mmCIF file of C-alpha atoms and ligand atoms in Angstrom:
data_model
loop_
_atom_site.group_PDB
_atom_site.id
_atom_site.type_symbol
_atom_site.label_atom_id
_atom_site.label_comp_id
_atom_site.label_asym_id
_atom_site.label_seq_id
_atom_site.Cartn_x
_atom_site.Cartn_y
_atom_site.Cartn_z
ATOM 1 C CA MET A 1 -14.220 -25.973 38.133
ATOM 2 C CA ALA A 2 -15.126 -24.279 34.668
ATOM 3 C CA LYS A 3 -12.677 -25.162 31.790
ATOM 4 C CA LYS A 4 -9.921 -22.399 31.196
ATOM 5 C CA LYS A 5 -10.735 -21.064 27.866
ATOM 6 C CA LYS A 6 -7.446 -21.200 25.443
ATOM 7 C CA SER A 7 -6.214 -17.965 25.909
ATOM 8 C CA ALA A 8 -6.028 -15.652 22.245
ATOM 9 C CA LYS A 9 -2.742 -14.802 23.658
ATOM 10 C CA THR A 10 -1.620 -18.173 22.640
ATOM 11 C CA SER A 11 -1.242 -17.865 19.130
ATOM 12 C CA GLN A 12 -0.078 -14.316 19.398
ATOM 13 C CA ARG A 13 2.566 -15.611 21.726
ATOM 14 C CA LYS A 14 6.661 -14.885 19.846
ATOM 15 C CA ASN A 15 8.347 -17.724 18.355
ATOM 16 C CA LYS A 16 12.267 -17.784 18.627
ATOM 17 C CA ASN A 17 12.047 -15.703 15.588
ATOM 18 C CA GLY A 18 10.431 -13.182 17.620
ATOM 19 C CA GLU A 19 7.786 -13.002 15.510
ATOM 20 C CA SER A 20 3.754 -13.896 16.655
ATOM 21 C CA LEU A 21 0.606 -14.972 14.599
ATOM 22 C CA ARG A 22 -2.340 -13.689 14.789
ATOM 23 C CA ILE A 23 -5.044 -15.769 12.533
ATOM 24 C CA LEU A 24 -7.180 -14.149 9.982
ATOM 25 C CA ILE A 25 -8.942 -16.638 7.450
ATOM 26 C CA SER A 26 -9.000 -19.816 9.163
ATOM 27 C CA ARG A 27 -8.714 -22.849 7.005
ATOM 28 C CA THR A 28 -12.853 -23.764 6.923
ATOM 29 C CA LYS A 29 -13.093 -20.346 5.686
ATOM 30 C CA LEU A 30 -10.448 -20.848 3.039
ATOM 31 C CA GLN A 31 -11.695 -24.407 1.709
ATOM 32 C CA LYS A 32 -15.617 -22.391 1.283
ATOM 33 C CA ARG A 33 -14.526 -19.744 -0.629
ATOM 34 C CA VAL A 34 -12.068 -21.495 -2.863
ATOM 35 C CA THR A 35 -14.885 -23.627 -3.414
ATOM 36 C CA GLU A 36 -17.786 -21.070 -4.470
ATOM 37 C CA ILE A 37 -14.665 -19.259 -6.921
ATOM 38 C CA ALA A 38 -14.381 -22.992 -8.450
ATOM 39 C CA ARG A 39 -18.292 -22.688 -9.095
ATOM 40 C CA GLU A 40 -17.811 -19.039 -10.458
ATOM 41 C CA ILE A 41 -14.874 -19.889 -12.309
ATOM 42 C CA ARG A 42 -16.951 -22.893 -14.317
ATOM 43 C CA LYS A 43 -20.268 -21.076 -14.842
ATOM 44 C CA ASP A 44 -18.745 -17.791 -16.492
ATOM 45 C CA PHE A 45 -16.843 -20.710 -18.992
ATOM 46 C CA PRO A 46 -19.686 -23.918 -18.665
ATOM 47 C CA ASP A 47 -18.040 -25.625 -22.382
ATOM 48 C CA GLU A 48 -14.247 -24.312 -22.321
ATOM 49 C CA PRO A 49 -11.068 -25.696 -21.386
ATOM 50 C CA LEU A 50 -9.418 -24.104 -18.931
ATOM 51 C CA HIS A 51 -5.830 -23.530 -18.511
ATOM 52 C CA LEU A 52 -4.873 -22.503 -14.871
ATOM 53 C CA VAL A 53 -1.166 -20.969 -15.075
ATOM 54 C CA GLY A 54 0.030 -20.200 -11.072
ATOM 55 C CA VAL A 55 2.670 -17.855 -9.794
ATOM 56 C CA LEU A 56 4.807 -19.856 -7.917
ATOM 57 C CA LYS A 57 5.563 -20.853 -4.997
ATOM 58 C CA GLY A 58 2.693 -18.712 -3.620
ATOM 59 C CA ALA A 59 -0.487 -19.732 -5.304
ATOM 60 C CA VAL A 60 0.446 -23.631 -5.116
ATOM 61 C CA PHE A 61 -1.634 -24.224 -2.314
ATOM 62 C CA PHE A 62 -4.798 -21.996 -4.484
ATOM 63 C CA LEU A 63 -4.406 -23.308 -7.479
ATOM 64 C CA THR A 64 -4.441 -27.039 -6.411
ATOM 65 C CA ASP A 65 -7.424 -26.892 -4.058
ATOM 66 C CA LEU A 66 -9.184 -24.629 -6.880
ATOM 67 C CA GLY A 67 -8.519 -27.119 -9.618
ATOM 68 C CA LYS A 68 -9.754 -29.959 -7.512
ATOM 69 C CA GLN A 69 -13.316 -28.141 -7.768
ATOM 70 C CA ILE A 70 -13.941 -26.911 -11.366
ATOM 71 C CA PRO A 71 -15.686 -29.821 -13.084
ATOM 72 C CA GLY A 72 -14.448 -30.580 -16.367
ATOM 73 C CA GLU A 73 -11.651 -29.751 -18.892
ATOM 74 C CA VAL A 74 -8.315 -27.787 -16.876
ATOM 75 C CA SER A 75 -4.721 -27.969 -17.821
ATOM 76 C CA PHE A 76 -2.357 -26.653 -15.083
ATOM 77 C CA ASP A 77 0.650 -24.612 -15.565
ATOM 78 C CA PHE A 78 3.219 -22.639 -13.353
ATOM 79 C CA ILE A 79 5.100 -19.661 -13.568
ATOM 80 C CA ALA A 80 7.663 -17.839 -11.229
ATOM 81 C CA VAL A 81 8.649 -14.340 -10.583
ATOM 82 C CA SER A 82 10.515 -13.026 -8.036
ATOM 83 C CA SER A 83 9.933 -9.016 -6.469
ATOM 84 C CA TYR A 84 10.202 -9.770 -2.679
ATOM 85 C CA GLY A 85 13.629 -10.405 -1.094
ATOM 86 C CA GLY A 86 13.455 -11.518 2.514
ATOM 87 C CA ASP A 87 11.355 -8.664 3.451
ATOM 88 C CA THR A 88 7.931 -7.853 4.339
ATOM 89 C CA HIS A 89 8.827 -4.606 1.298
ATOM 90 C CA SER A 90 7.842 -5.369 -2.178
ATOM 91 C CA SER A 91 11.573 -4.112 -4.490
ATOM 92 C CA GLY A 92 8.857 -2.731 -6.862
ATOM 93 C CA GLN A 93 10.587 -4.952 -9.733
ATOM 94 C CA VAL A 94 9.246 -7.824 -11.221
ATOM 95 C CA ARG A 95 11.851 -10.393 -12.659
ATOM 96 C CA LEU A 96 10.676 -13.998 -14.596
ATOM 97 C CA THR A 97 12.638 -16.298 -12.673
ATOM 98 C CA ARG A 98 10.244 -19.720 -14.538
ATOM 99 C CA ASP A 99 8.916 -19.190 -17.612
ATOM 100 C CA LEU A 100 5.640 -21.745 -18.412
ATOM 101 C CA ASP A 101 6.324 -25.273 -20.201
ATOM 102 C CA SER A 102 3.668 -24.687 -23.113
ATOM 103 C CA SER A 103 2.082 -22.091 -25.272
ATOM 104 C CA ILE A 104 -1.207 -20.225 -23.972
ATOM 105 C CA GLU A 105 -2.366 -19.467 -27.659
ATOM 106 C CA GLY A 106 -5.585 -19.947 -28.065
ATOM 107 C CA LYS A 107 -6.428 -20.767 -24.344
ATOM 108 C CA THR A 108 -8.509 -19.419 -22.015
ATOM 109 C CA VAL A 109 -6.134 -18.823 -19.364
ATOM 110 C CA ILE A 110 -6.845 -18.512 -15.633
ATOM 111 C CA VAL A 111 -3.895 -16.699 -14.078
ATOM 112 C CA VAL A 112 -4.064 -18.210 -10.025
ATOM 113 C CA GLU A 113 -2.059 -15.127 -7.861
ATOM 114 C CA ASP A 114 -2.193 -15.769 -4.217
ATOM 115 C CA ILE A 115 -2.530 -12.072 -3.753
ATOM 116 C CA LEU A 116 -2.670 -8.854 -5.453
ATOM 117 C CA ASP A 117 -0.877 -6.189 -3.562
ATOM 118 C CA THR A 118 0.707 -3.308 -5.039
ATOM 119 C CA GLY A 119 -0.830 -5.017 -8.918
ATOM 120 C CA MET A 120 2.793 -4.723 -10.140
ATOM 121 C CA THR A 121 3.714 -9.009 -10.336
ATOM 122 C CA LEU A 122 0.085 -9.101 -12.080
ATOM 123 C CA GLN A 123 0.881 -6.023 -14.388
ATOM 124 C CA TYR A 124 4.007 -7.373 -15.577
ATOM 125 C CA LEU A 125 2.335 -11.226 -15.831
ATOM 126 C CA LEU A 126 -0.600 -10.067 -17.933
ATOM 127 C CA ARG A 127 2.058 -7.444 -20.475
ATOM 128 C CA VAL A 128 4.044 -10.879 -20.904
ATOM 129 C CA PHE A 129 0.866 -13.389 -21.433
ATOM 130 C CA GLU A 130 -1.067 -10.903 -23.814
ATOM 131 C CA GLN A 131 1.566 -10.962 -26.145
ATOM 132 C CA ARG A 132 1.416 -14.777 -26.325
ATOM 133 C CA LYS A 133 -2.037 -14.439 -27.516
ATOM 134 C CA PRO A 134 -4.579 -16.026 -25.521
ATOM 135 C CA LYS A 135 -7.925 -16.355 -26.501
ATOM 136 C CA ARG A 136 -8.467 -14.557 -23.396
ATOM 137 C CA ILE A 137 -7.241 -14.075 -19.523
ATOM 138 C CA ARG A 138 -9.235 -14.253 -16.093
ATOM 139 C CA ILE A 139 -7.553 -13.541 -12.863
ATOM 140 C CA ALA A 140 -8.295 -15.266 -9.674
ATOM 141 C CA VAL A 141 -6.361 -14.128 -6.499
ATOM 142 C CA LEU A 142 -7.039 -15.523 -3.030
ATOM 143 C CA LEU A 143 -6.046 -12.294 -1.357
ATOM 144 C CA ASP A 144 -6.434 -8.869 -2.318
ATOM 145 C CA LYS A 145 -4.931 -5.848 -0.366
ATOM 146 C CA PRO A 146 -6.395 -2.916 -2.273
ATOM 147 C CA GLU A 147 -4.830 -0.147 -0.133
ATOM 148 C CA ARG A 148 -1.546 -1.354 -1.328
ATOM 149 C CA ARG A 149 -2.568 -0.672 -5.001
ATOM 150 C CA ILE A 150 -0.066 1.551 -7.002
ATOM 151 C CA ALA A 151 -0.964 -0.631 -10.565
ATOM 152 C CA ALA A 152 -4.394 -0.733 -12.181
ATOM 153 C CA VAL A 153 -4.909 -4.336 -12.206
ATOM 154 C CA HIS A 154 -8.347 -5.721 -11.742
ATOM 155 C CA ALA A 155 -9.192 -9.449 -10.472
ATOM 156 C CA ASP A 156 -11.800 -11.094 -11.706
ATOM 157 C CA TYR A 157 -11.877 -13.278 -9.189
ATOM 158 C CA VAL A 158 -11.086 -12.360 -5.189
ATOM 159 C CA GLY A 159 -11.055 -14.565 -2.367
ATOM 160 C CA PHE A 160 -10.981 -12.139 0.466
ATOM 161 C CA THR A 161 -10.134 -8.667 0.637
ATOM 162 C CA ILE A 162 -7.929 -7.955 3.173
ATOM 163 C CA PRO A 163 -6.546 -4.737 5.080
ATOM 164 C CA ASN A 164 -2.743 -3.660 4.755
ATOM 165 C CA GLU A 165 -1.180 -6.337 6.762
ATOM 166 C CA PHE A 166 1.517 -8.722 5.845
ATOM 167 C CA VAL A 167 -0.192 -12.066 6.102
ATOM 168 C CA VAL A 168 1.592 -15.432 5.694
ATOM 169 C CA GLY A 169 0.071 -18.965 5.159
ATOM 170 C CA TYR A 170 -1.840 -21.649 2.777
ATOM 171 C CA GLY A 171 0.992 -20.717 0.299
ATOM 172 C CA LEU A 172 2.176 -17.284 1.411
ATOM 173 C CA ASP A 173 5.449 -16.904 3.087
ATOM 174 C CA TYR A 174 7.778 -14.908 5.192
ATOM 175 C CA ALA A 175 11.381 -15.170 3.827
ATOM 176 C CA GLU A 176 9.961 -18.825 2.835
ATOM 177 C CA ARG A 177 8.755 -19.891 5.964
ATOM 178 C CA TYR A 178 4.862 -20.201 7.189
ATOM 179 C CA ARG A 179 3.976 -21.390 3.575
ATOM 180 C CA ASN A 180 2.717 -24.597 5.173
ATOM 181 C CA MET A 181 0.020 -23.063 7.791
ATOM 182 C CA PRO A 182 -3.155 -24.272 6.330
ATOM 183 C CA ASP A 183 -4.784 -21.292 7.748
ATOM 184 C CA VAL A 184 -3.657 -17.150 6.876
ATOM 185 C CA GLY A 185 -2.478 -15.443 9.740
ATOM 186 C CA VAL A 186 -1.065 -11.874 10.287
ATOM 187 C CA LEU A 187 2.416 -11.655 10.974
ATOM 188 C CA SER A 188 3.777 -9.490 13.471
ATOM 189 C CA LEU A 189 7.643 -9.275 13.499
ATOM 190 C CA GLY A 190 9.960 -8.031 16.433
ATOM 191 C CA THR A 191 10.888 -5.417 14.032
ATOM 192 C CA ILE A 192 9.510 -4.392 11.028
ATOM 193 C CA ALA A 193 5.560 -5.058 11.725
ATOM 194 C CA LYS A 194 4.505 -3.136 8.128
ATOM 195 C CA THR A 195 4.070 -3.082 5.047
ATOM 196 C CA SER A 196 4.165 0.517 4.028
HETATM 197 P P1 IMP B 201 2.439 -7.018 -5.574
HETATM 198 O O1 IMP B 201 3.257 -7.523 -6.586
HETATM 199 O O2 IMP B 201 2.394 -5.813 -4.822
HETATM 200 O O3 IMP B 201 0.963 -7.158 -6.047
HETATM 201 O O4 IMP B 201 2.795 -8.439 -4.759
HETATM 202 C C1 IMP B 201 2.185 -9.869 -5.006
HETATM 203 C C2 IMP B 201 3.510 -10.347 -4.733
HETATM 204 O O5 IMP B 201 4.025 -10.078 -3.451
HETATM 205 C C3 IMP B 201 2.395 -11.781 -3.804
HETATM 206 O O6 IMP B 201 2.275 -12.720 -5.001
HETATM 207 C C4 IMP B 201 3.190 -12.160 -3.072
HETATM 208 O O7 IMP B 201 3.818 -12.925 -3.162
HETATM 209 C C5 IMP B 201 3.728 -10.757 -2.259
HETATM 210 N N1 IMP B 201 2.948 -10.345 -0.719
HETATM 211 C C6 IMP B 201 2.445 -9.369 -1.548
HETATM 212 N N2 IMP B 201 1.823 -9.489 0.124
HETATM 213 C C7 IMP B 201 2.096 -9.901 0.528
HETATM 214 C C8 IMP B 201 1.719 -10.626 2.310
HETATM 215 O O8 IMP B 201 1.311 -9.985 3.034
HETATM 216 N N3 IMP B 201 2.165 -11.706 2.338
HETATM 217 C C9 IMP B 201 3.069 -12.525 1.831
HETATM 218 N N4 IMP B 201 2.900 -12.389 0.477
HETATM 219 C C10 IMP B 201 3.334 -10.698 0.420
HETATM 220 MG MG1 MG B 202 3.486 -14.711 -5.351
#
């Protein structure tokens, strides 16, 4: 008898919270693209120390993978903001919950963010950073959901452009869960399934 193929339904079966997951971007694709972005960044700034500023907590895996792939002088810092509660809807309000450890004055800053959605978070952060007189600021996002944009924010480096679906994994969470998933998946909730 032919071997039974693993049904696509397997990954979409509901868990105990009534949620189901569908893989959107595999770990292999993620790693490949992150390596390409790292090369692009170094190519754009061949001789400069780069200061990566990760937005906690969603960008942690992206930043660490990216940082390892950029040759030459690279330093890190982290900032944290909050805009989402335990929901898939943004509150639209951004609040700084943890500031940087060191000054960015005169530095080439690469803001590293997990996802560009409405753009409110990055618009807020850019305002904060620009006042601190960096040499220049560039934005790297792993994912871009252009359909949801409210604030006119442009990312210089984009990993993947995705449709308007709520995604988790590779740092992205739903109520602090799923961040440790190595792939990016679309999360369907029992009750609320959309982000708009
Ligand atoms: P924005 O301010 O609407 O651009 O949202 C950016 C932040 O919202 C990201 O840093 C994420 O933390 C969160 N976010 C937006 N979309 C998603 C998603 O699909 N899954 C998980 N978090 C998301
Ligand atoms: Mg985030």
